[in-house]
Coordinates of C-alpha atoms and ligand atoms in Angstrom, one line a residue:
M1 CA 112.6 84.9 120.0
M2 CA 116.3 85.7 119.4
I3 CA 117.0 85.8 115.6
D4 CA 120.1 87.4 114.7
F5 CA 119.4 89.8 111.7
E6 CA 122.6 91.6 112.0
K7 CA 124.3 90.6 108.6
P8 CA 120.7 90.9 106.6
N9 CA 120.1 94.3 108.5
E10 CA 123.5 95.7 107.4
L11 CA 123.1 94.7 103.9
I12 CA 119.5 96.0 103.7
A13 CA 120.8 99.4 105.4
R14 CA 123.6 99.5 102.6
M15 CA 121.0 98.8 99.9
E16 CA 118.8 101.7 101.2
Q17 CA 121.7 104.1 101.2
K18 CA 122.4 103.3 97.7
I19 CA 118.8 104.0 96.8
F20 CA 118.1 107.1 98.6
C21 CA 121.6 108.7 99.2
P22 CA 123.5 107.7 96.3
E23 CA 127.2 108.2 95.7
R24 CA 128.9 107.2 92.3
P25 CA 130.8 104.0 93.4
D26 CA 133.6 103.0 91.5
C27 CA 132.9 99.4 90.7
K28 CA 134.5 97.0 88.1
G29 CA 133.8 93.2 87.7
K30 CA 130.4 91.6 87.3
L31 CA 127.0 93.0 88.4
Y32 CA 124.2 91.3 89.8
T33 CA 120.8 93.1 89.1
G34 CA 117.5 92.4 90.4
I35 CA 114.1 93.9 89.3
D36 CA 111.1 93.8 91.5
L37 CA 107.8 94.9 89.6
G38 CA 105.3 95.3 92.6
T39 CA 101.8 96.5 93.0
A40 CA 103.0 99.5 95.0
N41 CA 106.7 100.0 94.2
I42 CA 109.2 99.1 91.2
V43 CA 112.6 98.7 92.6
V44 CA 116.0 98.2 90.9
T45 CA 118.9 96.8 92.9
V46 CA 122.5 96.2 91.9
L47 CA 125.2 94.1 93.6
D48 CA 128.9 94.0 92.9
E49 CA 130.9 90.9 92.2
N50 CA 131.2 90.5 96.1
K51 CA 127.3 90.4 96.2
Q52 CA 127.3 93.8 97.9
P53 CA 125.0 96.5 97.4
V54 CA 126.4 99.2 94.9
A55 CA 123.3 101.0 93.5
G56 CA 119.6 101.0 93.4
A57 CA 116.6 103.0 92.5
L58 CA 112.9 102.8 93.3
Q59 CA 109.8 104.4 92.2
E60 CA 106.2 104.4 93.3
A61 CA 103.8 102.9 90.4
R62 CA 100.5 101.5 89.8
V63 CA 101.5 99.6 86.6
V64 CA 101.4 96.2 88.2
K65 CA 98.5 94.6 90.1
D66 CA 99.2 91.7 92.1
G67 CA 102.0 90.1 90.0
L68 CA 100.1 91.1 86.8
V69 CA 101.4 93.9 84.5
V70 CA 98.3 95.9 83.9
D71 CA 100.0 98.9 81.9
F72 CA 102.6 97.4 79.9
I73 CA 103.8 100.4 78.4
G74 CA 103.9 102.3 81.7
A75 CA 105.9 99.4 83.2
I76 CA 108.4 99.4 80.5
N77 CA 108.9 103.2 80.9
I78 CA 109.6 103.2 84.8
V79 CA 111.9 100.3 84.3
R80 CA 113.8 102.0 81.7
K81 CA 114.1 105.2 83.8
L82 CA 115.2 103.4 86.9
V83 CA 117.7 101.5 84.8
Q84 CA 119.0 104.8 83.4
Q85 CA 119.4 106.0 86.9
V86 CA 121.4 103.3 87.9
E87 CA 123.4 103.1 84.9
E88 CA 124.4 106.9 85.5
K89 CA 125.1 106.3 89.2
L90 CA 127.5 103.3 88.1
S91 CA 128.9 105.0 84.8
R92 CA 128.4 101.5 83.4
S93 CA 125.3 99.7 81.5
L94 CA 123.6 96.8 83.0
E95 CA 123.3 93.9 80.6
E96 CA 121.2 91.2 82.6
A97 CA 118.8 91.0 85.4
A98 CA 116.8 88.6 87.7
V99 CA 113.1 89.1 88.1
A100 CA 110.6 87.8 90.8
I101 CA 107.1 86.5 90.7
P102 CA 104.7 86.4 93.4
P103 CA 103.7 82.7 94.7
G104 CA 101.5 81.2 92.4
T105 CA 102.0 83.3 89.4
R106 CA 100.8 81.9 86.0
A107 CA 103.1 81.4 83.1
E108 CA 101.6 84.0 80.9
D109 CA 101.9 86.5 83.8
T110 CA 105.6 85.7 84.5
R111 CA 106.4 86.0 80.7
A112 CA 104.8 89.6 81.0
I113 CA 107.0 90.4 83.5
V114 CA 110.1 89.1 81.5
N115 CA 108.9 90.8 78.6
V116 CA 108.9 94.3 80.5
V117 CA 112.8 93.7 81.3
Q118 CA 113.6 92.5 77.9
A119 CA 111.9 95.6 76.2
V120 CA 114.5 97.8 78.0
G121 CA 117.3 95.7 76.5
L122 CA 118.1 93.5 79.7
E123 CA 118.7 89.9 79.3
V124 CA 116.5 87.9 82.0
T125 CA 119.0 85.3 83.6
N126 CA 116.6 84.1 86.2
V127 CA 113.0 84.2 87.4
V128 CA 113.3 83.8 91.2
D129 CA 110.1 83.3 93.4
E130 CA 109.7 86.0 96.1
P131 CA 109.5 84.0 98.9
T132 CA 113.0 82.5 98.0
A133 CA 114.4 85.8 97.2
A134 CA 113.7 87.0 100.5
A135 CA 114.8 83.9 102.5
T136 CA 118.1 84.1 100.9
V137 CA 118.4 88.0 102.3
L138 CA 117.4 86.7 105.6
G139 CA 119.5 83.7 105.6
I140 CA 116.7 81.2 106.9
K141 CA 115.6 77.7 105.6
D142 CA 112.8 77.1 108.1
G143 CA 109.6 79.2 108.8
A144 CA 106.8 81.2 107.3
V145 CA 107.7 84.0 105.0
V146 CA 104.9 86.5 105.2
D147 CA 105.1 89.4 102.7
I148 CA 102.6 92.1 103.3
G149 CA 102.9 94.3 100.1
G150 CA 100.8 96.9 98.6
G151 CA 97.9 94.7 97.2
T152 CA 98.4 91.3 98.8
T153 CA 99.6 89.2 101.3
G154 CA 102.0 86.1 100.4
I155 CA 102.5 83.3 103.0
S156 CA 105.3 80.9 101.9
I157 CA 106.2 78.2 104.4
L158 CA 109.8 77.0 103.9
R159 CA 111.4 73.6 104.8
D160 CA 115.2 73.1 104.7
G161 CA 115.2 75.9 102.3
Q162 CA 112.5 74.6 99.9
V163 CA 109.3 76.5 99.6
I164 CA 106.8 73.8 100.6
Y165 CA 103.7 76.0 100.6
V166 CA 102.6 79.1 99.0
A167 CA 99.6 81.4 99.0
D168 CA 98.8 84.9 98.0
E169 CA 95.5 86.6 99.5
P170 CA 94.4 90.3 98.2
T171 CA 94.9 92.1 101.6
G172 CA 97.8 94.5 101.7
G173 CA 98.8 98.0 102.5
T174 CA 96.4 99.6 100.0
H175 CA 93.6 98.3 102.6
F176 CA 95.2 99.8 105.4
S177 CA 95.1 103.2 103.8
L178 CA 91.6 102.8 102.5
V179 CA 90.5 102.3 106.2
L180 CA 92.4 105.4 107.2
A181 CA 90.8 107.4 104.2
G182 CA 87.3 106.1 105.4
A183 CA 88.0 107.1 108.8
Y184 CA 89.5 110.5 108.4
N185 CA 87.5 111.2 105.2
I186 CA 90.5 112.1 103.0
G187 CA 91.7 110.8 99.7
F188 CA 93.9 107.8 99.3
E189 CA 97.2 109.5 98.6
E190 CA 96.9 111.5 102.1
A191 CA 95.8 108.5 103.8
E192 CA 99.1 106.7 102.3
R193 CA 101.1 109.7 103.5
L194 CA 99.4 109.5 107.1
K195 CA 100.1 105.8 107.4
R196 CA 103.7 106.0 106.7
D197 CA 104.3 109.5 108.9
P198 CA 105.8 108.2 112.3
D199 CA 104.9 111.2 114.2
K200 CA 101.0 110.3 113.1
Y201 CA 101.4 106.7 114.7
D202 CA 98.8 107.2 117.3
Q203 CA 96.2 108.4 114.9
V204 CA 97.0 105.4 112.6
F205 CA 97.7 102.4 114.7
P206 CA 94.6 101.9 116.5
L207 CA 92.7 102.1 113.2
V208 CA 94.4 99.7 111.3
I209 CA 94.7 97.0 114.0
P210 CA 91.5 95.1 112.7
V211 CA 93.3 95.0 109.5
I212 CA 96.4 93.5 110.8
E213 CA 94.1 91.1 112.5
K214 CA 92.6 90.3 109.1
V215 CA 96.1 89.7 107.9
A216 CA 96.8 87.6 110.6
D217 CA 93.5 85.4 110.2
I218 CA 94.7 84.8 106.6
I219 CA 98.1 83.6 108.0
N220 CA 96.4 81.5 110.3
T221 CA 94.2 80.0 107.8
H222 CA 97.2 79.2 105.8
I223 CA 99.6 77.8 108.3
A224 CA 97.1 75.6 110.0
G225 CA 98.4 72.2 110.7
K226 CA 101.5 73.0 108.8
D227 CA 104.1 73.3 111.9
A228 CA 105.1 76.5 110.2
G229 CA 107.5 77.6 113.0
P230 CA 108.4 81.4 113.2
I231 CA 107.1 83.9 111.0
F232 CA 109.4 86.3 109.2
L233 CA 107.6 89.8 108.0
V234 CA 108.8 91.2 104.9
G235 CA 107.2 93.7 102.4
G236 CA 106.5 97.5 103.0
T237 CA 103.7 97.1 105.0
A238 CA 105.7 95.2 107.6
C239 CA 107.5 98.6 108.0
L240 CA 104.5 99.6 110.2
E241 CA 105.6 99.9 114.0
G242 CA 104.4 97.1 115.9
I243 CA 102.5 95.1 113.3
E244 CA 104.8 92.2 114.3
K245 CA 103.4 92.3 118.0
V246 CA 99.8 92.3 116.8
I247 CA 100.3 89.3 114.3
S248 CA 102.4 87.4 117.0
R249 CA 99.6 87.8 119.5
Y250 CA 97.0 86.7 117.1
T251 CA 98.8 83.6 115.8
G252 CA 100.6 82.4 118.7
L253 CA 103.8 82.2 116.8
P254 CA 107.0 84.3 117.3
T255 CA 107.1 87.0 114.6
V256 CA 110.1 88.8 113.6
K257 CA 111.0 91.5 110.9
P258 CA 114.3 92.8 109.8
Y259 CA 115.4 96.4 109.1
N260 CA 113.5 98.0 106.3
P261 CA 111.2 94.9 105.2
L262 CA 110.3 96.7 102.0
L263 CA 113.8 96.3 100.6
V264 CA 114.2 92.5 101.4
T265 CA 112.8 91.1 98.6
P266 CA 114.2 93.4 95.9
L267 CA 117.6 92.9 97.3
G268 CA 117.2 89.0 97.2
I269 CA 116.2 89.2 93.7
A270 CA 119.8 90.6 92.7
M271 CA 121.2 87.8 94.6
H272 CA 119.6 85.1 92.5
C273 CA 120.9 87.0 89.2
Ligands
LIG301 P1 102.7 93.5 96.2 O1 103.8 92.5 96.8 O2 101.5 93.6 96.5 O3 102.9 93.3 94.6 P2 104.7 95.7 96.3 O4 105.8 94.7 96.2 O5 105.0 96.9 95.3 O6 103.3 95.0 96.1 P3 105.9 96.7 98.7 O7 106.9 97.5 98.0 O8 106.7 95.5 99.4 O9 104.9 96.3 97.9 O10 105.2 97.7 99.7 C1 104.3 98.5 99.5 C2 103.1 98.6 100.7 O11 104.0 99.2 101.7 C3 102.2 100.0 100.3 O12 100.8 99.6 100.6 C4 102.9 101.0 101.2 O13 102.1 102.1 101.6 C5 103.4 100.4 102.4 N1 104.6 101.0 103.2 C6 105.7 101.5 102.8 N2 106.2 102.2 103.8 C7 105.4 101.9 104.9 C8 105.5 102.5 106.3 N3 106.7 103.0 106.5 N4 104.4 102.1 107.1 C9 103.3 101.4 106.7 N5 103.1 101.0 105.3 C10 104.3 101.3 104.4

């Protein structure tokens, strides 16, 4: 299936470059900031007044679990550190930010996320739902956005730009790593590194196929009878090479992913600031 991701891919690549190879941009005018508190990663993204990436920062963290802040102080400390990093890069202070919540987040859990960001001195201008943030970056209005993150897989069906169905199921990248850890009798962190090492692909992929099929099965359950359309993969686990082929085969639906799917939602949150 031909879907033109040229523009989104350019934007995502620019954001990636701002996070991992930072320079000090000279930027004036309004800034749009997004803060993504995930189970595996916390990401701060900043766009300039033309909604182009200007700075970002990312840290792996275990302070949020499936949209729930489980270590409030830890979350504040990491967000503060990332915001400071970005402020140093920009030589400017950030004043406001948007945050995102996974599908189906309860009001009190949303408040906890907002509280973390307010605690570092930022005004929260918007709480956007994750699939909407992702869809904005990808420029799509119809289809199933499947976000395979660290702890969960979020399935959201969009029609005419509206999210008409959401579900979040507890299978994500952590389960891929646990399978590898068990198979090779190694620790979780080593399994994480193995999973992400492109040179170890042959050792990884055959073992995680059953977990991918489990994800695909979850997708099937939620999209059954809903005329969901193509599947758009986002989230860090979608970085795994070939995952889209297994999901497409299992669901029978065209399945596509953009460049670095891990950064799609974080980038989209800033777009909704
Ligand atoms: P959640 O959405 O569950 O709250 P999150 O938003 O923190 O979690 P992401 O940052 O989207 O999750 O993705 C993190 C997951 O992606 C981790 O399990 C990580 O191991 C996995 N991951 C990151 N890069 C790769 C890669 N290159 N190959 C395979 N998996 C990867």
